[in-house]
PDB file of C-alpha atoms in Angstrom:
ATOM      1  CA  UNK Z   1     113.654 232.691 262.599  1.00  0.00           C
ATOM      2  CA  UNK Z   2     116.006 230.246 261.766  1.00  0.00           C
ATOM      3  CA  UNK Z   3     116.808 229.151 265.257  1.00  0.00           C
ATOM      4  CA  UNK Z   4     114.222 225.712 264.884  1.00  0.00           C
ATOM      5  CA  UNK Z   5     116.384 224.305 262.580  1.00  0.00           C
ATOM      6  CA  UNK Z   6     120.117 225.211 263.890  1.00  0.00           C
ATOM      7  CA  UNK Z   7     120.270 222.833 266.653  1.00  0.00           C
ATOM      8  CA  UNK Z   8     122.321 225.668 268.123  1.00  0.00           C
ATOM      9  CA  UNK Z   9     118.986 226.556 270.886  1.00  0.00           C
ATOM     10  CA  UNK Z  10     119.939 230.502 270.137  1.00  0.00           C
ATOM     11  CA  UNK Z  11     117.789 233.024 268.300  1.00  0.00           C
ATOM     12  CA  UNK Z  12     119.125 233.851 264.804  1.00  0.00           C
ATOM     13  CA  UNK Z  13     116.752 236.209 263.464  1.00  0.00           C
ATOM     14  CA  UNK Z  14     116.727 237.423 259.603  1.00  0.00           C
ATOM     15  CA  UNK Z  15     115.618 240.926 260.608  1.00  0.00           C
ATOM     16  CA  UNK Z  16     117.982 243.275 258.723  1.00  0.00           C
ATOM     17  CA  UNK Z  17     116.746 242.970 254.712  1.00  0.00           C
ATOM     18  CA  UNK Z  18     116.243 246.328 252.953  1.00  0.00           C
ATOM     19  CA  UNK Z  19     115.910 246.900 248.997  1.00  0.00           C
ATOM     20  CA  UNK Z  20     115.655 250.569 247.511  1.00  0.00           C
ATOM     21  CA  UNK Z  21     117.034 252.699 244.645  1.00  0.00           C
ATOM     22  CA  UNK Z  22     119.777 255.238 244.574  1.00  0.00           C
ATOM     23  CA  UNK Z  23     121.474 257.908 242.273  1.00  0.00           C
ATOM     24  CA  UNK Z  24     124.295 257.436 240.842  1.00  0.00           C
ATOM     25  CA  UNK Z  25     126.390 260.835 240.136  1.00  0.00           C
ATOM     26  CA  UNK Z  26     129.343 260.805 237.536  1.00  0.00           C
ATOM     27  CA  UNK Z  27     132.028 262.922 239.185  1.00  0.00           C
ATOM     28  CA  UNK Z  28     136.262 263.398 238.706  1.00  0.00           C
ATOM     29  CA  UNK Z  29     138.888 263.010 241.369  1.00  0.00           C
ATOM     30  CA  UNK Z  30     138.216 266.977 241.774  1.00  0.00           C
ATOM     31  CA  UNK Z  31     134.674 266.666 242.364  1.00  0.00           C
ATOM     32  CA  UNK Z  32     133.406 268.120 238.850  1.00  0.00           C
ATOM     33  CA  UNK Z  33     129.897 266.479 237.911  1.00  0.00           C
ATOM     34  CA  UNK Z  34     129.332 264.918 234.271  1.00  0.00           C
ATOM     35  CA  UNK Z  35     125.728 265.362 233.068  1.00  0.00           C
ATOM     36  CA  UNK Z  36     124.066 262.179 231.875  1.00  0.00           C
ATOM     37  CA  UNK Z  37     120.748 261.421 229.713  1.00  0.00           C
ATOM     38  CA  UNK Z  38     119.704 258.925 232.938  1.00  0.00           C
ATOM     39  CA  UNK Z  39     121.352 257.702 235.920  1.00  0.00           C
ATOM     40  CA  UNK Z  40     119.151 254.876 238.014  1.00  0.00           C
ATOM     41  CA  UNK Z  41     120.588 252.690 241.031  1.00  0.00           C
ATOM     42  CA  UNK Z  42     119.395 249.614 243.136  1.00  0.00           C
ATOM     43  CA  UNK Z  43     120.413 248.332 246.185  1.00  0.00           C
ATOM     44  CA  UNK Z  44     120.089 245.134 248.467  1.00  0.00           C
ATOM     45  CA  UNK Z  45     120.876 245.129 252.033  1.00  0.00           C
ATOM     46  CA  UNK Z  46     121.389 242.272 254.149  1.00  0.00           C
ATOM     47  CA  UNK Z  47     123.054 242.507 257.632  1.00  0.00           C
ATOM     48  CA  UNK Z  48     125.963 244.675 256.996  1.00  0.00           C
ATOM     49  CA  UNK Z  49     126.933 243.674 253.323  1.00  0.00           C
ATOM     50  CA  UNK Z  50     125.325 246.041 250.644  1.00  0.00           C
ATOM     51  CA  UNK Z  51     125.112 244.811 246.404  1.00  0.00           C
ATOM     52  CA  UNK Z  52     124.868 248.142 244.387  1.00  0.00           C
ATOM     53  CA  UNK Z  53     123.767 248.047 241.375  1.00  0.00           C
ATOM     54  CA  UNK Z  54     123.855 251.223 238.664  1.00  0.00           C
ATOM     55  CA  UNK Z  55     122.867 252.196 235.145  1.00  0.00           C
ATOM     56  CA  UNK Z  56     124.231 255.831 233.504  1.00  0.00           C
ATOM     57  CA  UNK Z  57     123.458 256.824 230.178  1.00  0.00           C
ATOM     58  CA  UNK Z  58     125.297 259.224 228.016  1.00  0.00           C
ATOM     59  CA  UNK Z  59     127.864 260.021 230.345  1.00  0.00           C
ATOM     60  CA  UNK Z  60     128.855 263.880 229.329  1.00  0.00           C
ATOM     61  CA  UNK Z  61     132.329 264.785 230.146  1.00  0.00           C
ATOM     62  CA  UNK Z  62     131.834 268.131 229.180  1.00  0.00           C
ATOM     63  CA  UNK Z  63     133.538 269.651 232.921  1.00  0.00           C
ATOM     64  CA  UNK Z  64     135.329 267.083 233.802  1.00  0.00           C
ATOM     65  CA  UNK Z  65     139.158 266.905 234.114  1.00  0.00           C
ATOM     66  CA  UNK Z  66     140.783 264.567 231.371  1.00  0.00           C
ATOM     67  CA  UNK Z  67     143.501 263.287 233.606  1.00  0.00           C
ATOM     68  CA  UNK Z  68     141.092 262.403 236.653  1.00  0.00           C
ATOM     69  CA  UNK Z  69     139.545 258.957 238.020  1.00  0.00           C
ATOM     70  CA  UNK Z  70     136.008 258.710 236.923  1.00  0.00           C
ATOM     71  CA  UNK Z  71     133.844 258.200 240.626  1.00  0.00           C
ATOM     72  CA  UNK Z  72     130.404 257.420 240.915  1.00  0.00           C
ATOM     73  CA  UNK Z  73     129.136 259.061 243.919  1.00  0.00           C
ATOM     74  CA  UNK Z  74     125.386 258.501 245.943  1.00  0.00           C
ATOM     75  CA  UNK Z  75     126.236 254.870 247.509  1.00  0.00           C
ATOM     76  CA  UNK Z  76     123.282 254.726 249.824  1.00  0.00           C
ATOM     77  CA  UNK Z  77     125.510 253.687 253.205  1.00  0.00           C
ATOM     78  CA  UNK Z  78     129.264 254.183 253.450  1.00  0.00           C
ATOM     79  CA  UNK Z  79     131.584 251.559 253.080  1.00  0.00           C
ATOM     80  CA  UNK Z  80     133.070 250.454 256.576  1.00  0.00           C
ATOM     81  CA  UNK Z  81     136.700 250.616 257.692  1.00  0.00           C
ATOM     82  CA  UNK Z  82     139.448 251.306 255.113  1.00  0.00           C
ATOM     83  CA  UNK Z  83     138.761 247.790 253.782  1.00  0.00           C
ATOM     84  CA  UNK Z  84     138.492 247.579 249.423  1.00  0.00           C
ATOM     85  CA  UNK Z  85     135.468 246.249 248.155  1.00  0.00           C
ATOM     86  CA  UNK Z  86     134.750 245.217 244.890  1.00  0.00           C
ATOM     87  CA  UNK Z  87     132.789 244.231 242.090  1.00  0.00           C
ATOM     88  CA  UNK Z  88     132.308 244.327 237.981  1.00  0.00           C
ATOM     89  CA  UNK Z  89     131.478 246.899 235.483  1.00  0.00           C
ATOM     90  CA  UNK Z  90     131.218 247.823 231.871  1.00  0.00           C
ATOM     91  CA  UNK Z  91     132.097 251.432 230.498  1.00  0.00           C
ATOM     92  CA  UNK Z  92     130.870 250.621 226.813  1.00  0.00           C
ATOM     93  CA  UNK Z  93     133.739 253.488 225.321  1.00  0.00           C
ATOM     94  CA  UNK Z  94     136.117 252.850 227.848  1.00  0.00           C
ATOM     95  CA  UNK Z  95     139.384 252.687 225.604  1.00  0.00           C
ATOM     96  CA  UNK Z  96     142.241 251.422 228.345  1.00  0.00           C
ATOM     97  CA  UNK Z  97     143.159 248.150 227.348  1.00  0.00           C
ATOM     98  CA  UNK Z  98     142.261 245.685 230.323  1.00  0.00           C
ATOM     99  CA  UNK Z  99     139.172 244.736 232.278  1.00  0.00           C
ATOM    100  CA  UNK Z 100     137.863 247.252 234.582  1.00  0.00           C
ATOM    101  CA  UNK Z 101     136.532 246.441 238.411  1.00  0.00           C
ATOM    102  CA  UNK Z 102     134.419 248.693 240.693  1.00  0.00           C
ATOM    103  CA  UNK Z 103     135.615 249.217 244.415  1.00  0.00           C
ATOM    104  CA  UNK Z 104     134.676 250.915 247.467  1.00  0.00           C
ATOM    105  CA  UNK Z 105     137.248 252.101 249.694  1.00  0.00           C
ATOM    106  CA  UNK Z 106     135.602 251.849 253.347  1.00  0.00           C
ATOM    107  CA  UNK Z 107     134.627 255.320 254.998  1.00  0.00           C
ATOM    108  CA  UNK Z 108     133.434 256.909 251.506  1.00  0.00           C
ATOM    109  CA  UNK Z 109     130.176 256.680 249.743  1.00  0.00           C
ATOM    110  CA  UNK Z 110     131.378 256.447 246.228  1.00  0.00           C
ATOM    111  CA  UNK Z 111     132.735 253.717 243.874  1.00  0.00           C
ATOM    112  CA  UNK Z 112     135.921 254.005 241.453  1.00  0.00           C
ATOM    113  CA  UNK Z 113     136.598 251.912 238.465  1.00  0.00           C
ATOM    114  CA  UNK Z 114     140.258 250.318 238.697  1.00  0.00           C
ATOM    115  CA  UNK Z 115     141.558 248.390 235.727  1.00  0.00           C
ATOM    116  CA  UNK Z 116     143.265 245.030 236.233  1.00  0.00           C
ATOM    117  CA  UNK Z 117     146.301 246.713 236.796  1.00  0.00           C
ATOM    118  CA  UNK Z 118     144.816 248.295 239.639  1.00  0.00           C
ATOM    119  CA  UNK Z 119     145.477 252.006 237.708  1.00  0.00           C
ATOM    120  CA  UNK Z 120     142.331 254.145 237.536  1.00  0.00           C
ATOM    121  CA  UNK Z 121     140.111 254.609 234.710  1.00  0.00           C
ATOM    122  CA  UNK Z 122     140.548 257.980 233.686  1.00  0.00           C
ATOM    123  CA  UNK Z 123     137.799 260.686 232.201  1.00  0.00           C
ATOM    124  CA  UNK Z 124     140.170 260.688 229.129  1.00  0.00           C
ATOM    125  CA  UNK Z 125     139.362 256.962 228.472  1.00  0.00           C
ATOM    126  CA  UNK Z 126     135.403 257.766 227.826  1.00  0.00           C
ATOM    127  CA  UNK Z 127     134.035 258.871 224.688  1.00  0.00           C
ATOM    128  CA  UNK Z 128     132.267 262.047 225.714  1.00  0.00           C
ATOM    129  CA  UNK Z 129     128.090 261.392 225.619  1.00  0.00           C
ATOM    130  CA  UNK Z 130     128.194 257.794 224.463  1.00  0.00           C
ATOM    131  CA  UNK Z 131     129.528 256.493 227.242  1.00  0.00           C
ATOM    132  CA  UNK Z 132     127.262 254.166 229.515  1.00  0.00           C
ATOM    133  CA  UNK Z 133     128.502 252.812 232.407  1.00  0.00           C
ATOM    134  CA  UNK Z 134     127.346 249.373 234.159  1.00  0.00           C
ATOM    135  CA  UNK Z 135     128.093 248.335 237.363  1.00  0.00           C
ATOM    136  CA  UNK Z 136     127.894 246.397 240.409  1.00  0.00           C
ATOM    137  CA  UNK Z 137     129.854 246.469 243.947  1.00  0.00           C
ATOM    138  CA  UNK Z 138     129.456 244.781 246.919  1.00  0.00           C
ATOM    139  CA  UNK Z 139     130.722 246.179 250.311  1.00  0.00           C
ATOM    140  CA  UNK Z 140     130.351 245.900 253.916  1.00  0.00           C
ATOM    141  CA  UNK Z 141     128.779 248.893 255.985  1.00  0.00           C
TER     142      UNK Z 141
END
């Protein structure tokens, strides 16, 4: 209760904190799933603003459709409005040729990897089971 030191009289109550795991699931823009030698996710909740965190192994391709995004789906809440939200990530194979970001597109429960020049990064651009992918994303629920 942080309402003792405000000076504002009101109650402002920290009373929405949650922290838990997730799995992450490698998918294409057709909804084909990549196998993977481990896939673990963490979370943080506070209020209405979620930090995702993820960790996938040998990302198999095996499936997938070359010219597709690459998704990770299994977001534990869904992103809010149509609003972007973003955040970093590594693909340690990726072979595009500028940074990649993660975002969240409100109203979905997945994150996409855009490159700097805000194209996708495509199944093509991972060396099938060798690539790992690390992440993070921040969104609002």
């Amino acid at each position: 209760d942080f309402s003792a030191t405000s000076g504002t009289g009101t109650s402002e109550l920290f009373d929405d904190y949650e922290k838990g795991t997730w799995t992450p699931v490698v998918q294409d823009t057709s909804g084909n799933s990549a196998s993977t030698s481990s896939a673990a996710g963490a979370y943080t909740k506070v209020g209405d603003l979620v930090t995702a965190f993820m960790r996938i192994i040998d990302v198999n391709k095996t499936g997938l459709t070359a010219g597709d995004a690459i998704r990770v789906y299994g977001l534990p809440y869904t992103g809010i409005g149509t609003t972007r939200y973003g955040g970093s990530a590594i693909i340690n194979t990726w072979t595009g040729t500028t940074g990649l970001i993660t975002q969240v597109i409100g109203g979905n429960t997945y994150v996409q990897f855009k490159t700097s020049s805000n194209g996708n990064a495509l199944v093509s651009e991972i060396t099938s089971g060798s690539a790992d992918i690390y992440a993070q994303v921040t969104y609002k629920v």
